[in-house]
Structure formats: C-alpha cells, structure tokens
Amino acid sequence: MSASVAGAAWLAEPALQTLLSVLSQGGETARVAGGAVRNTLLGEPVGDVDIATTNLPDETVRRAEAAGFRAVPTGIEHGTVTVVADGRGYEVTTLRADIETDGRRARVVFGRDWKADAERRDFTVNALYADADGTVHDLVGGLVDIASRTLRFIGDPEARIREDYLRILRFFRFFAWYGSGRPDAQGLKACARLKDGLARLSAERVWAELRKLLSAPDPGRAALWMRQAGVLTLVLPESEKWGIDALPGLIAAEKALGWAPDAMTRIAAIVPPDTQRMKALGERLKMSKAETSRLVDWASADAARPERSDAALARELYRRGVDGARDRLRLALASTREKAGNDAEAMKEAAGLGRQLKYLEGWSKPRFPLSGRDLEQVGVPAGPKMGEMLKALEALWVEGGFAVDRDALLQRAAEMAKD
Ligand code: ATP
Ligand code: MG
C-alpha cells in the first residue's frame, strides 16, 4: 500500500519545509511523524505537527538555529527539541528505541533505525511517517488500519501494555476519536486482561488521557467497550452503579443544539450528583481546581426543574454560579429530549429546560450596589456586624429579584443600624 499527504496545508508551510530540509542534509533524515500524518490520511483535522529525525538533539538545535529558528530543548531526556518556526511550535524528536521499561516509562537510546522507532510506538496508525514531499512511509502496516479505522497495537498487545499500562487508555482514546465498528478483538482482550496494571499509573497521566477520551466527538461506544472490559470501573468507579446510559442522549443533544463537546459535562453524565464524591473524584484523579469545581458545582446545584421561573433561576445563578446550573440543565434537557419523541409532557419539559438555558446564556451577574463604605456613612462601624448587615442586605436584594435599588437599601441599612 502506498499513500501520500502531499497537498496538506500544514505540510506546505514554508517554515516546516525549511526545517525538514535543514534537518535532512548531510546524510541525516527528518520526517513528520504520528498524529499529523494519521489525521491527514483519515481526513480529520490536524493539531500538532511532530517531527522525527536521525539528528541528535544538539545537532537539531544547531541546525534549527542556523536556519534562524528558535530551538528549545523541551524534553531533552526523550530527545525532544521544540523548534519555533513562523509562530508554530514543532516538536522534533531524535529516533529512539526503547531498551528497558518498568510499565510506566521507558529508558531510551537514540538510534538511526526508522523501523525500531516505529515499533516502539503504540498503534500502527500512530507510526506513519511523511517526507517533505508527502510520501508516506509505513513500516508496521498502519495504512491498512487507517483504511478500516482499526486501532491495532504494534506487536503483541499484552507485551506492549506491560511496557506502559497507559496504552490501555490510549487504545480506548484513539478508538473513541478515530475507530470504527468494534475495537480490535485482540487489543480489547489484552486491555481487559491487564487492566489492573492501570493502578500503577500516576493520577495525572490517567486523567490527561481520560479527559482526551471524553473530549472525542462521540465517546459513547468507547465508553461502552471500556465498561465491558472492566476498565471504566477501575478509573471511574463512580460510574459503576450510575451507568453510562445518559451518554448517547447527551451527545445527540450536543450535536442537535450546537453544544461544544465538554469532558466535564460528559463525566457528569455518568456519575452521581454527590458533592462529597465529586470532591473525592477530583482529588483522586488530581484534576485541576477548575475541573473539580465544575463537578462539585454541578453536584451541588439545584436540580433542573422544567417549570422553574426565570427569577428563581437568576437567584440560583447569582448564588452558585453559571457552570453548575448549565451542566444540570444540559443533562436534564438531554435526557428529556431522549424521552420526548411524541410524548407531549416530555416536550413541554424540554421546552421549559431550553428556555432556562437560553436565559442562563444571556444572564450576567448583577452587582450588589452597596459596600462597607456606604454602611459607614450611615453610621455602621467596620467589623463583623457590618459584614453580617451587608450579607442580610444582599439576601434581601437577591430575594427581591435584584430590583431593590441603592437608595432603598441604604434606607433599610439605616433602620437596621438603629435596631
Ligand atoms: P494527538 O492528536 O492526540 O496529539 P498524537 O498521535 O500526536 O495524537 P500523542 O499522545 O501526542 O498522540 O503522541 C505522539 C506520538 O507518540 C503518538 O502518535 C505515538 O506514536 C507516540 N506515543 C505517545 N505516547 C505513547 C505511548 N504511551 N506508547 C507508545 N507510543 C506513544
Ligand atoms: Mg500529539
């Protein structure tokens, strides 16, 4: 099989062409590797363009700088240099062969052997290389797997997983993004058999991979297979009793209503809205503060009732923020849409939830019009009492639908000060 990525916009970038050319002089070679080649052949959008080369890292830096580019050794122990050319960053990595692995990370030696470099990669579709003119080099049978969108481990799946258990999650991640039909049976079996090794991975790596998986346009089938293989329960035990049945409805709603795929909403769809458990989940997977808050805010937000008035929603948004309420509403609407069909009641509910989402997107947080300084002017000294009064006045203002104006609040403050 032969293939070419000639004509791809990223390949035509003059800076990339220059870089490949300077790295290919004097008996050395440089080729685009991995995701960019894979995605171009699959007709999928291309993100980063990574380069593999026979040049040793120091030589890569020297040549890139001589060509006028900035070169930063970003992962020197892996032989990676980031070259910034024309505003884009290219990761240039010296060919490698893994010599020793401990199930988490590999010790590497630099090499000049393209086949060895291909063979240490995880899946056949991730091990394709392209020359500057677009010619694709396939050293491990990646092209047939591109054609059928098959995720296939390079070599023996079990052996490859034992080298790095993250590959279990990567198998499902790439399947979620690019796979079709059923996952490769041998790979799936190996993942199921060796799943307990996932416990050895750092939380950061697991979450980074899981987040990417859950950001796929449609991670629904991958989640089903993960669950079936017992992998989902290991990384997300919260989903076990709750189930993943809500995912297809959420994805259908995203597509129909133009919601951008969001890993946090997808997680929320498959775990219980339990504040304590969400906190623990965020800590266990070492999620970012913002990510953990998303789940905690979602779990602690009011349940999305279809008949909730705009005024009640506005109060909820003011008190607890927009994100949690949005996730609640989206998930409720997604599940109601699934039921809706011709059911008049469900259609009415969907309309109510949709109305609230629209309101939420147009809402901006009103500013409480009083401050401590205002209270000082009506004779309240700074201190805990002032704090309490401000809180009470704010509650009054919120309850009044944010309509009580400044003068009325000041008057109320003066009365409170007298009591
Ligand atoms: P994406 O579009 O998500 O960035 P990618 O193919 O570039 O996809 P990366 O995770 O960025 O994926 O990895 C770059 C390349 O490095 C992969 O295509 C693969 O060849 C190799 N690789 C990355 N991680 C591993 C791993 N754990 N085991 C083996 N090979 C890996
Ligand atoms: Mg990448």
CSV table of C-alpha atoms and ligand atoms in Angstrom, one decimal:
chain,number,residue,atom,x,y,z
A,1,MET,CA,0.0,0.0,0.0
A,2,SER,CA,1.3,3.5,-0.7
A,3,ALA,CA,0.0,6.8,0.3
A,4,SER,CA,0.8,10.5,0.3
A,5,VAL,CA,-0.1,13.6,2.3
A,6,ALA,CA,1.1,15.9,-0.4
A,7,GLY,CA,-1.3,18.9,-0.6
A,8,ALA,CA,-2.0,19.0,3.1
A,9,ALA,CA,-1.9,22.7,4.2
A,10,TRP,CA,0.3,22.1,7.2
A,11,LEU,CA,2.9,20.4,5.0
A,12,ALA,CA,3.0,23.3,2.6
A,13,GLU,CA,4.1,25.7,5.4
A,14,PRO,CA,7.4,27.3,4.3
A,15,ALA,CA,8.8,27.1,7.8
A,16,LEU,CA,8.2,23.4,8.0
A,17,GLN,CA,9.6,22.8,4.6
A,18,THR,CA,12.8,24.7,5.6
A,19,LEU,CA,13.0,22.9,8.9
A,20,LEU,CA,12.7,19.5,7.2
A,21,SER,CA,15.2,20.5,4.6
A,22,VAL,CA,17.9,21.6,7.0
A,23,LEU,CA,17.4,18.5,9.1
A,24,SER,CA,17.8,16.3,6.0
A,25,GLN,CA,21.2,17.5,4.9
A,26,GLY,CA,24.5,15.6,5.1
A,27,GLY,CA,23.1,12.1,5.3
A,28,GLU,CA,20.6,12.8,8.0
A,29,THR,CA,16.8,12.4,7.7
A,30,ALA,CA,13.7,14.1,9.1
A,31,ARG,CA,10.1,13.2,8.6
A,32,VAL,CA,6.8,14.2,10.0
A,33,ALA,CA,5.6,11.5,12.4
A,34,GLY,CA,2.5,10.4,14.2
A,35,GLY,CA,-0.8,12.3,14.6
A,36,ALA,CA,-0.4,14.8,11.7
A,37,VAL,CA,0.1,12.0,9.2
A,38,ARG,CA,-2.6,9.8,10.7
A,39,ASN,CA,-5.2,12.5,10.8
A,40,THR,CA,-4.5,13.8,7.3
A,41,LEU,CA,-5.0,10.3,5.9
A,42,LEU,CA,-8.2,9.9,8.0
A,43,GLY,CA,-9.5,13.2,6.7
A,44,GLU,CA,-9.5,14.5,10.3
A,45,PRO,CA,-8.3,17.9,11.5
A,46,VAL,CA,-4.6,18.1,12.3
A,47,GLY,CA,-3.3,19.6,15.5
A,48,ASP,CA,0.4,19.4,16.3
A,49,VAL,CA,2.9,18.6,13.7
A,50,ASP,CA,5.7,16.4,15.2
A,51,ILE,CA,8.9,15.5,13.5
A,52,ALA,CA,11.2,12.5,13.9
A,53,THR,CA,14.8,12.8,12.9
A,54,THR,CA,18.1,10.9,12.8
A,55,ASN,CA,19.9,14.1,14.1
A,56,LEU,CA,20.9,14.0,17.7
A,57,PRO,CA,19.2,16.7,19.8
A,58,ASP,CA,22.2,19.0,19.9
A,59,GLU,CA,22.5,18.8,16.2
A,60,THR,CA,18.8,19.6,15.8
A,61,VAL,CA,19.2,22.7,17.9
A,62,ARG,CA,22.3,23.8,15.9
A,63,ARG,CA,20.7,23.3,12.5
A,64,ALA,CA,17.4,24.9,13.6
A,65,GLU,CA,19.2,27.9,15.0
A,66,ALA,CA,21.4,28.2,11.9
A,67,ALA,CA,18.2,28.4,9.9
A,68,GLY,CA,17.0,31.3,12.0
A,69,PHE,CA,14.5,29.4,14.2
A,70,ARG,CA,14.3,29.3,18.0
A,71,ALA,CA,15.0,25.9,19.4
A,72,VAL,CA,14.2,24.9,23.0
A,73,PRO,CA,15.2,21.5,24.4
A,74,THR,CA,11.8,20.8,26.0
A,75,GLY,CA,12.3,17.1,26.7
A,76,ILE,CA,15.9,16.5,26.4
A,77,GLU,CA,15.9,13.2,28.2
A,78,HIS,CA,13.5,11.9,25.5
A,79,GLY,CA,15.5,13.7,22.8
A,80,THR,CA,12.8,16.3,22.1
A,81,VAL,CA,13.6,19.8,20.9
A,82,THR,CA,10.8,22.3,20.3
A,83,VAL,CA,11.5,24.4,17.2
A,84,VAL,CA,9.5,27.6,16.9
A,85,ALA,CA,9.2,28.5,13.3
A,86,ASP,CA,6.9,31.1,11.9
A,87,GLY,CA,4.9,31.2,15.1
A,88,ARG,CA,4.3,27.4,15.2
A,89,GLY,CA,6.0,25.0,17.5
A,90,TYR,CA,7.3,21.8,16.1
A,91,GLU,CA,8.4,19.0,18.4
A,92,VAL,CA,11.5,17.4,16.9
A,93,THR,CA,12.4,14.1,18.4
A,94,THR,CA,15.5,12.0,17.7
A,95,LEU,CA,14.8,8.5,16.6
A,96,ARG,CA,14.5,6.2,19.5
A,97,ALA,CA,14.5,2.6,20.5
A,98,ASP,CA,13.2,1.6,23.9
A,99,ILE,CA,15.6,-0.6,25.8
A,100,GLU,CA,14.0,-1.0,29.1
A,101,THR,CA,10.6,-0.3,30.6
A,102,ASP,CA,9.1,-0.6,34.0
A,103,GLY,CA,5.5,-0.4,33.0
A,104,ARG,CA,5.4,3.4,33.3
A,105,ARG,CA,8.3,4.9,31.5
A,106,ALA,CA,10.8,3.7,29.0
A,107,ARG,CA,14.5,4.2,29.1
A,108,VAL,CA,15.5,5.2,25.6
A,109,VAL,CA,18.5,5.2,23.4
A,110,PHE,CA,18.9,7.3,20.3
A,111,GLY,CA,19.1,5.4,17.1
A,112,ARG,CA,19.1,5.7,13.3
A,113,ASP,CA,16.6,2.9,12.6
A,114,TRP,CA,13.2,4.0,11.4
A,115,LYS,CA,11.7,0.6,11.9
A,116,ALA,CA,12.8,0.5,15.5
A,117,ASP,CA,11.4,4.0,16.1
A,118,ALA,CA,8.1,2.9,14.5
A,119,GLU,CA,8.0,-0.3,16.6
A,120,ARG,CA,8.3,1.5,19.9
A,121,ARG,CA,5.1,3.5,19.2
A,122,ASP,CA,1.8,2.2,20.4
A,123,PHE,CA,-0.6,1.7,17.5
A,124,THR,CA,0.0,1.1,13.8
A,125,VAL,CA,-1.9,4.2,12.7
A,126,ASN,CA,0.4,6.3,15.0
A,127,ALA,CA,3.6,5.0,13.4
A,128,LEU,CA,3.4,6.5,9.9
A,129,TYR,CA,6.0,9.0,8.7
A,130,ALA,CA,5.9,11.5,5.9
A,131,ASP,CA,8.7,13.1,3.9
A,132,ALA,CA,8.8,16.7,3.0
A,133,ASP,CA,7.2,15.9,-0.4
A,134,GLY,CA,4.3,14.0,1.3
A,135,THR,CA,5.4,10.4,0.6
A,136,VAL,CA,4.2,8.2,3.5
A,137,HIS,CA,6.4,5.5,4.9
A,138,ASP,CA,4.6,2.6,6.5
A,139,LEU,CA,6.8,0.3,8.4
A,140,VAL,CA,4.3,-1.5,10.6
A,141,GLY,CA,1.2,-1.9,8.5
A,142,GLY,CA,-0.5,1.3,9.5
A,143,LEU,CA,-2.1,2.1,6.2
A,144,VAL,CA,-4.4,-0.9,6.0
A,145,ASP,CA,-5.6,0.0,9.5
A,146,ILE,CA,-6.1,3.6,8.5
A,147,ALA,CA,-8.4,2.4,5.7
A,148,SER,CA,-10.5,0.4,8.1
A,149,ARG,CA,-10.1,2.7,11.1
A,150,THR,CA,-8.7,-0.1,13.2
A,151,LEU,CA,-6.7,0.6,16.4
A,152,ARG,CA,-4.1,-2.1,16.4
A,153,PHE,CA,-1.2,-2.5,18.8
A,154,ILE,CA,2.2,-2.8,17.2
A,155,GLY,CA,3.4,-6.2,18.1
A,156,ASP,CA,1.9,-8.3,20.8
A,157,PRO,CA,-0.8,-6.3,22.6
A,158,GLU,CA,-0.1,-7.8,26.0
A,159,ALA,CA,3.6,-7.3,25.8
A,160,ARG,CA,3.0,-3.7,24.7
A,161,ILE,CA,0.6,-3.0,27.5
A,162,ARG,CA,3.1,-4.4,30.1
A,163,GLU,CA,5.6,-1.9,28.9
A,164,ASP,CA,3.2,1.0,29.6
A,165,TYR,CA,-0.2,0.5,31.0
A,166,LEU,CA,-1.3,3.9,29.8
A,167,ARG,CA,-1.7,2.2,26.4
A,168,ILE,CA,-4.9,0.7,27.7
A,169,LEU,CA,-6.5,4.1,28.0
A,170,ARG,CA,-4.8,5.2,24.8
A,171,PHE,CA,-6.4,2.3,23.0
A,172,PHE,CA,-9.9,3.5,24.0
A,173,ARG,CA,-9.0,7.1,23.5
A,174,PHE,CA,-7.9,6.7,19.9
A,175,PHE,CA,-10.8,4.3,19.3
A,176,ALA,CA,-13.2,7.0,20.6
A,177,TRP,CA,-11.7,9.5,18.2
A,178,TYR,CA,-11.0,7.5,15.1
A,179,GLY,CA,-12.1,3.9,15.5
A,180,SER,CA,-15.0,2.4,13.6
A,181,GLY,CA,-17.0,-0.7,14.2
A,182,ARG,CA,-15.8,-2.9,17.0
A,183,PRO,CA,-12.4,-2.4,18.6
A,184,ASP,CA,-9.8,-4.9,17.5
A,185,ALA,CA,-10.6,-8.1,19.4
A,186,GLN,CA,-7.0,-9.0,20.4
A,187,GLY,CA,-6.3,-5.5,21.7
A,188,LEU,CA,-9.6,-5.4,23.6
A,189,LYS,CA,-8.9,-8.7,25.2
A,190,ALA,CA,-5.4,-7.7,26.3
A,191,CYS,CA,-6.8,-4.4,27.8
A,192,ALA,CA,-9.4,-6.4,29.8
A,193,ARG,CA,-6.8,-8.9,31.0
A,194,LEU,CA,-4.2,-6.4,32.1
A,195,LYS,CA,-6.5,-3.7,33.4
A,196,ASP,CA,-5.3,-4.0,37.0
A,197,GLY,CA,-2.0,-2.5,35.8
A,198,LEU,CA,-3.7,0.8,35.5
A,199,ALA,CA,-3.3,1.2,39.2
A,200,ARG,CA,0.4,1.7,38.7
A,201,LEU,CA,-0.1,4.9,36.7
A,202,SER,CA,0.1,8.3,38.1
A,203,ALA,CA,-3.2,10.1,38.5
A,204,GLU,CA,-2.1,12.9,36.2
A,205,ARG,CA,-1.4,10.6,33.3
A,206,VAL,CA,-4.7,8.7,33.8
A,207,TRP,CA,-6.7,11.9,34.0
A,208,ALA,CA,-5.0,13.5,31.0
A,209,GLU,CA,-5.8,10.5,28.9
A,210,LEU,CA,-9.3,10.1,30.2
A,211,ARG,CA,-10.0,13.8,29.5
A,212,LYS,CA,-8.9,13.4,25.9
A,213,LEU,CA,-11.0,10.4,25.6
A,214,LEU,CA,-14.1,12.2,26.9
A,215,SER,CA,-13.4,15.1,24.6
A,216,ALA,CA,-13.9,13.0,21.5
A,217,PRO,CA,-16.8,14.0,19.3
A,218,ASP,CA,-18.6,10.8,20.4
A,219,PRO,CA,-17.0,8.8,23.2
A,220,GLY,CA,-20.2,6.7,23.6
A,221,ARG,CA,-19.1,3.5,22.0
A,222,ALA,CA,-15.6,3.7,23.6
A,223,ALA,CA,-17.2,4.1,27.0
A,224,LEU,CA,-19.4,1.0,26.4
A,225,TRP,CA,-16.4,-1.1,25.5
A,226,MET,CA,-14.4,0.3,28.4
A,227,ARG,CA,-17.1,-0.7,30.7
A,228,GLN,CA,-17.4,-4.1,29.2
A,229,ALA,CA,-13.7,-4.6,29.6
A,230,GLY,CA,-13.9,-3.6,33.2
A,231,VAL,CA,-11.6,-0.6,32.5
A,232,LEU,CA,-14.1,2.1,33.2
A,233,THR,CA,-15.0,0.8,36.6
A,234,LEU,CA,-11.3,0.9,37.6
A,235,VAL,CA,-10.7,4.5,36.5
A,236,LEU,CA,-14.1,5.9,37.3
A,237,PRO,CA,-15.7,3.6,39.9
A,238,GLU,CA,-18.3,6.4,40.5
A,239,SER,CA,-19.8,5.4,37.1
A,240,GLU,CA,-20.4,1.8,38.2
A,241,LYS,CA,-23.8,1.8,39.7
A,242,TRP,CA,-24.9,5.0,38.0
A,243,GLY,CA,-24.3,3.7,34.5
A,244,ILE,CA,-23.4,5.3,31.2
A,245,ASP,CA,-26.8,5.3,29.6
A,246,ALA,CA,-27.0,9.0,29.6
A,247,LEU,CA,-24.1,9.5,27.3
A,248,PRO,CA,-25.8,8.9,23.9
A,249,GLY,CA,-28.6,11.3,24.8
A,250,LEU,CA,-26.0,14.0,25.8
A,251,ILE,CA,-24.1,13.5,22.6
A,252,ALA,CA,-27.2,13.7,20.5
A,253,ALA,CA,-28.2,16.9,22.2
A,254,GLU,CA,-24.7,18.4,21.7
A,255,LYS,CA,-25.0,17.7,18.0
A,256,ALA,CA,-28.5,19.0,17.7
A,257,LEU,CA,-28.1,22.1,19.8
A,258,GLY,CA,-24.6,23.0,19.0
A,259,TRP,CA,-23.0,22.5,22.4
A,260,ALA,CA,-19.3,22.1,22.2
A,261,PRO,CA,-18.1,18.7,23.4
A,262,ASP,CA,-17.0,19.0,27.0
A,263,ALA,CA,-15.2,16.3,29.0
A,264,MET,CA,-16.6,17.6,32.3
A,265,THR,CA,-20.2,17.5,31.2
A,266,ARG,CA,-19.7,14.0,29.8
A,267,ILE,CA,-18.3,12.9,33.2
A,268,ALA,CA,-21.2,14.5,35.0
A,269,ALA,CA,-23.5,12.4,32.7
A,270,ILE,CA,-22.1,9.1,34.1
A,271,VAL,CA,-21.5,9.8,37.8
A,272,PRO,CA,-24.0,10.6,40.6
A,273,PRO,CA,-24.6,14.2,41.6
A,274,ASP,CA,-23.0,13.7,45.0
A,275,THR,CA,-20.9,16.7,46.2
A,276,GLN,CA,-18.6,14.7,48.5
A,277,ARG,CA,-17.9,12.0,45.9
A,278,MET,CA,-17.2,14.6,43.3
A,279,LYS,CA,-14.7,16.3,45.6
A,280,ALA,CA,-13.1,12.9,46.2
A,281,LEU,CA,-13.1,12.1,42.5
A,282,GLY,CA,-11.3,15.4,41.7
A,283,GLU,CA,-8.7,14.7,44.3
A,284,ARG,CA,-8.2,11.1,43.3
A,285,LEU,CA,-7.6,11.9,39.7
A,286,LYS,CA,-5.7,15.2,40.6
A,287,MET,CA,-8.0,17.2,38.4
A,288,SER,CA,-7.3,21.0,38.2
A,289,LYS,CA,-9.2,23.2,40.7
A,290,ALA,CA,-11.4,24.4,37.9
A,291,GLU,CA,-12.3,20.9,36.8
A,292,THR,CA,-13.1,19.7,40.3
A,293,SER,CA,-15.2,22.8,40.9
A,294,ARG,CA,-17.2,22.0,37.7
A,295,LEU,CA,-18.2,18.7,39.1
A,296,VAL,CA,-18.8,20.0,42.7
A,297,ASP,CA,-20.8,22.9,41.4
A,298,TRP,CA,-22.8,20.6,39.2
A,299,ALA,CA,-23.5,18.2,42.0
A,300,SER,CA,-24.5,21.0,44.4
A,301,ALA,CA,-26.6,23.0,42.0
A,302,ASP,CA,-30.4,22.8,42.3
A,303,ALA,CA,-32.0,20.0,40.3
A,304,ALA,CA,-33.2,21.4,37.0
A,305,ARG,CA,-36.9,21.7,37.3
A,306,PRO,CA,-38.6,22.4,33.9
A,307,GLU,CA,-41.1,24.8,35.5
A,308,ARG,CA,-38.5,26.9,37.4
A,309,SER,CA,-39.1,30.6,36.8
A,310,ASP,CA,-36.5,33.0,35.4
A,311,ALA,CA,-36.5,34.8,38.7
A,312,ALA,CA,-35.7,31.6,40.6
A,313,LEU,CA,-33.1,30.6,38.1
A,314,ALA,CA,-31.5,34.1,38.4
A,315,ARG,CA,-31.2,33.7,42.2
A,316,GLU,CA,-29.6,30.3,41.7
A,317,LEU,CA,-27.2,31.7,39.2
A,318,TYR,CA,-26.3,34.6,41.5
A,319,ARG,CA,-25.7,32.3,44.5
A,320,ARG,CA,-23.9,29.4,42.9
A,321,GLY,CA,-22.6,30.5,39.5
A,322,VAL,CA,-23.5,29.6,36.0
A,323,ASP,CA,-21.4,26.5,35.3
A,324,GLY,CA,-23.1,24.1,37.7
A,325,ALA,CA,-26.6,25.2,36.6
A,326,ARG,CA,-25.6,24.9,32.9
A,327,ASP,CA,-24.4,21.3,33.4
A,328,ARG,CA,-27.6,20.5,35.3
A,329,LEU,CA,-29.8,22.0,32.7
A,330,ARG,CA,-28.0,20.5,29.7
A,331,LEU,CA,-28.0,17.0,31.2
A,332,ALA,CA,-31.7,17.3,32.1
A,333,LEU,CA,-32.6,18.6,28.7
A,334,ALA,CA,-30.6,15.8,27.0
A,335,SER,CA,-32.4,13.1,28.9
A,336,THR,CA,-35.8,14.8,28.4
A,337,ARG,CA,-35.1,15.0,24.7
A,338,GLU,CA,-34.4,11.3,24.6
A,339,LYS,CA,-37.8,10.6,26.2
A,340,ALA,CA,-39.6,13.3,24.2
A,341,GLY,CA,-40.5,11.6,20.9
A,342,ASN,CA,-44.2,12.3,20.7
A,343,ASP,CA,-44.7,12.5,24.4
A,344,ALA,CA,-46.4,15.8,25.0
A,345,GLU,CA,-45.4,16.1,28.6
A,346,ALA,CA,-41.7,15.5,27.9
A,347,MET,CA,-41.9,18.0,25.0
A,348,LYS,CA,-43.2,20.6,27.5
A,349,GLU,CA,-40.5,19.8,29.9
A,350,ALA,CA,-37.8,20.1,27.2
A,351,ALA,CA,-39.2,23.5,26.3
A,352,GLY,CA,-39.0,24.7,29.9
A,353,LEU,CA,-35.4,23.5,30.2
A,354,GLY,CA,-34.5,25.0,26.9
A,355,ARG,CA,-36.0,28.3,27.9
A,356,GLN,CA,-33.9,28.3,31.1
A,357,LEU,CA,-30.7,27.5,29.2
A,358,LYS,CA,-31.4,30.4,26.9
A,359,TYR,CA,-31.9,32.7,29.9
A,360,LEU,CA,-28.7,31.4,31.5
A,361,GLU,CA,-26.6,32.1,28.4
A,362,GLY,CA,-27.9,35.7,28.3
A,363,TRP,CA,-27.6,36.3,32.0
A,364,SER,CA,-24.8,38.4,33.5
A,365,LYS,CA,-24.2,38.7,37.2
A,366,PRO,CA,-25.7,41.9,38.7
A,367,ARG,CA,-23.5,43.8,41.0
A,368,PHE,CA,-24.7,44.3,44.6
A,369,PRO,CA,-25.0,48.1,44.8
A,370,LEU,CA,-23.8,48.5,48.5
A,371,SER,CA,-20.4,48.3,50.0
A,372,GLY,CA,-18.9,48.7,53.5
A,373,ARG,CA,-18.2,52.3,52.8
A,374,ASP,CA,-21.9,53.0,52.3
A,375,LEU,CA,-22.7,51.4,55.6
A,376,GLU,CA,-20.0,53.5,57.4
A,377,GLN,CA,-21.7,56.6,56.1
A,378,VAL,CA,-25.0,55.6,57.8
A,379,GLY,CA,-23.0,55.1,61.0
A,380,VAL,CA,-22.1,51.4,61.0
A,381,PRO,CA,-18.5,50.8,62.1
A,382,ALA,CA,-16.4,48.4,60.3
A,383,GLY,CA,-16.4,44.9,61.9
A,384,PRO,CA,-18.2,41.6,62.0
A,385,LYS,CA,-21.6,43.4,62.5
A,386,MET,CA,-21.0,45.3,59.3
A,387,GLY,CA,-20.3,42.0,57.4
A,388,GLU,CA,-23.5,40.5,58.7
A,389,MET,CA,-25.5,43.5,57.7
A,390,LEU,CA,-24.1,43.5,54.2
A,391,LYS,CA,-25.0,39.8,53.9
A,392,ALA,CA,-28.5,40.4,55.1
A,393,LEU,CA,-29.0,43.3,52.8
A,394,GLU,CA,-27.6,41.3,49.9
A,395,ALA,CA,-30.0,38.5,50.7
A,396,LEU,CA,-32.8,41.0,50.7
A,397,TRP,CA,-31.7,42.3,47.4
A,398,VAL,CA,-31.4,38.8,45.8
A,399,GLU,CA,-34.9,37.8,47.2
A,400,GLY,CA,-36.3,41.0,45.7
A,401,GLY,CA,-35.1,39.9,42.3
A,402,PHE,CA,-32.2,42.3,42.3
A,403,ALA,CA,-34.7,45.1,41.9
A,404,VAL,CA,-34.4,46.9,45.3
A,405,ASP,CA,-32.4,50.0,44.4
A,406,ARG,CA,-29.5,51.6,46.2
A,407,ASP,CA,-31.4,54.3,48.0
A,408,ALA,CA,-34.0,51.8,49.4
A,409,LEU,CA,-31.1,49.5,50.5
A,410,LEU,CA,-29.4,52.4,52.2
A,411,GLN,CA,-32.6,53.4,54.0
A,412,ARG,CA,-33.0,49.8,55.1
A,413,ALA,CA,-29.4,49.8,56.3
A,414,ALA,CA,-30.0,53.0,58.4
A,415,GLU,CA,-33.0,51.3,60.0
A,416,MET,CA,-31.0,48.2,60.8
A,417,ALA,CA,-28.3,50.3,62.3
A,418,LYS,CA,-30.8,51.8,64.7
A,419,ASP,CA,-32.1,48.4,65.9
B,1,ATP,P1,-3.0,13.8,19.4
B,1,ATP,O1,-3.7,14.3,18.1
B,1,ATP,O2,-3.9,13.5,20.4
B,1,ATP,O3,-1.8,14.7,19.9
B,1,ATP,P2,-0.9,12.0,18.8
B,1,ATP,O4,-0.8,10.8,17.9
B,1,ATP,O5,0.0,13.1,18.5
B,1,ATP,O6,-2.4,12.5,18.9
B,1,ATP,P3,0.4,11.9,21.3
B,1,ATP,O7,-0.1,11.4,22.6
B,1,ATP,O8,0.7,13.4,21.2
B,1,ATP,O9,-0.6,11.4,20.2
B,1,ATP,O10,1.7,11.1,21.0
B,1,ATP,C1,2.5,11.4,19.8
B,1,ATP,C2,3.0,10.0,19.2
B,1,ATP,O11,4.0,9.4,20.1
B,1,ATP,C3,1.9,9.0,19.0
B,1,ATP,O12,1.4,9.1,17.7
B,1,ATP,C4,2.7,7.7,19.2
B,1,ATP,O13,3.3,7.3,18.0
B,1,ATP,C5,3.7,8.0,20.2
B,1,ATP,N1,3.3,7.8,21.6
B,1,ATP,C6,2.8,8.6,22.5
B,1,ATP,N2,2.6,8.1,23.7
B,1,ATP,C7,2.9,6.8,23.6
B,1,ATP,C8,2.9,5.7,24.5
B,1,ATP,N3,2.5,5.8,25.7
B,1,ATP,N4,3.4,4.5,24.0
B,1,ATP,C9,3.9,4.4,22.7
B,1,ATP,N5,3.9,5.4,21.9
B,1,ATP,C10,3.4,6.6,22.3
B,2,MG,MG,0.3,15.0,19.7
